[in-house]
Amino acid sequence: MSIPANFLDELIARSDIVDVISDYVHLTKKGSNLFGLCPFHSEKTGSFSVSPDKQIYHCFGCGKGGGVINFIMEEENLSFPDAVRFLAKRAGMEVPEEDRHSESSRLRTRVLALNKDAARFYYKLLQGSEGRSVQQYLDRRRITRKTAVRFGMGASVDQWDALIQAMIKLGYTKAELLAAGLAVQGKNGGIYDKFRNRLMLPVIDVRGDVIGFGSRVLDKSEPKYMNTSETITYSKRRALYAMNLAKKSKRPNIILCEGNLDVVTLHQAGFDNAVASMGTALTVEQTRLLSRYTKEIVICYDNDNAGKIATERALQLLNNSEFSVRVLQLPNRIVDGNSIKQDADDFIKFQGREAFERLLSGSENGVEYRMAVIASKYNLSSDTQKVAYSRDVSTLLSTLENPVEREVYANRAAEICGISAQAILSEARHAFRTRQKQDRAKQQRKDLNPALELQPKERGARYDNLRSARAEEGIIRLLVLDSALFFPTAPIAPQTFSSPLLAKTYAALLRCAQEGRSNGIAVLSECLTGEEMSHITNILQQPESAAWREQALQDYISIVQSEAAKRSRAAAEDPLTAAIEKNKEKKQYGGKRNG
Ligand SMILES: [Zn+2]
């Protein structure tokens, strides 16, 4: 797809990066830049910077960066053309007709429409006689009709092509059914319904679009739960079941569950702030979505081993994040003297909503939970185990930034194991120092080998010739800073560059400058991957002397040229190197992304 250059220029001019990012991140001015909490990694202090002059963003924590289009691509999970469309809508501009029908966005629109029609189809089946087995299943789980309607639940029937037939009648194609993940390709070349004889749970995003489906079997067969696989509209790293409902909740926090049906039961009992991560451990993408609606997360995973591991992972992800985190642990249920593990669904069913409300208000914070997990590993009546316990707890305490917090929990641990709080705190201090020493050693290794740090993260983009690449980076910085230096003719050709990534970037920026377009960086988002874009913005962030630009440019150019000469001499002597160089050139100008 190609969007007309003048349209893109107008769009960028009307989409100020500070304006756009402010919709997602609270920014405060510091010097000539603005800073805020990075939306791409968890942090408590803002290392995410936005430069109004350069119209770029850059995170000093995780290294992500780019221009305004990149930001929307990352944040909204959109392709380049869809990000352009998103910004155009925001700026009140009409995307030129031919581009509105670009292949990927056309398919996306079709898949969303198909998902909605499929949801309607499943819903109707559930209301009729064909949905009886699913209705009975819902009755067994005490899920009311009203709740089923609220979640848009449906039924898929025990046939190979019920959905396919109905959707083809509505004008959808087999390719679209496959793209939506609603049909599966069979061995004989035909297609069949992916979901059969199941309770269907549409997954609706915060904008109200049906992006995919979760489902559950009605008997003991496997797989018990089946979700839409990754599609153009559904990404499990981003999906949160019932987020469309929970975002409207008046409760102060969001409860994170494991299963979709736990969420349904909780909503039915009045906890309309429950959501579920769909078959994954909590991801950074999901926390970004959550952060738009809450500052407090209550983790309520199953009380079994898998649930405990998932809880620990979520706590690690959320450690030192902007969220306050609590863990709600469901107690085992005692039946005939045996203790049985239960999920949120069981708990509400047997203990009732008041009991859950009590658990919710009394739930432990993350540190208390982790201390309890550590305590459960040791028999604290044995002295050697007490020592091991205090060592584990001290390690945990040493990760806390707040000294008051450290003291409070040291006291609590002291009560539990009968070792003095002083001893535990001093052990924590020791653990803290050990880790500090390790960090320092790591930093030293990095400082001694700076080359490693300067490399692009993406393996395919690694610099072969660091000396030349550093100079090439300088040339790119100067081009952005002062494009007049590159008129009327460019003082150096992209082909002379040693790094394919830098050559590609330089060529694109040069083209923009020559066409008199001011916003080369925004255009880069079209031809570079997110990783590559981050690397380039990182380069642009580095200081370049404002004076003596011409001299600096000359110095850079002579380095690049002398390194290029070395390469071509070596190539003349060694045909293999020559072949590699030639191949590189090919790579340099081929390969586009999201085009
Ligand atoms: Zn970051």
Coordinates of C-alpha atoms and ligand atoms in Angstrom, one line a residue, residues 37-43 47-48 58-64, ligand 1:
L37 CA 5.7 6.5 33.0
C38 CA 6.6 4.2 30.1
P39 CA 3.6 2.5 28.7
F40 CA 5.8 -0.3 27.3
H41 CA 7.4 -1.6 30.6
S42 CA 6.4 -1.5 34.3
E43 CA 8.1 1.3 36.2
S47 CA 12.1 7.2 32.1
F48 CA 9.8 7.7 29.0
H58 CA 12.3 7.3 23.6
C59 CA 12.3 5.2 26.8
F60 CA 15.6 5.2 28.7
G61 CA 14.4 2.1 30.6
C62 CA 13.4 -0.4 27.9
G63 CA 14.8 1.4 24.8
K64 CA 11.6 1.6 22.8
Ligands
ZN1 ZN 10.0 1.7 28.6

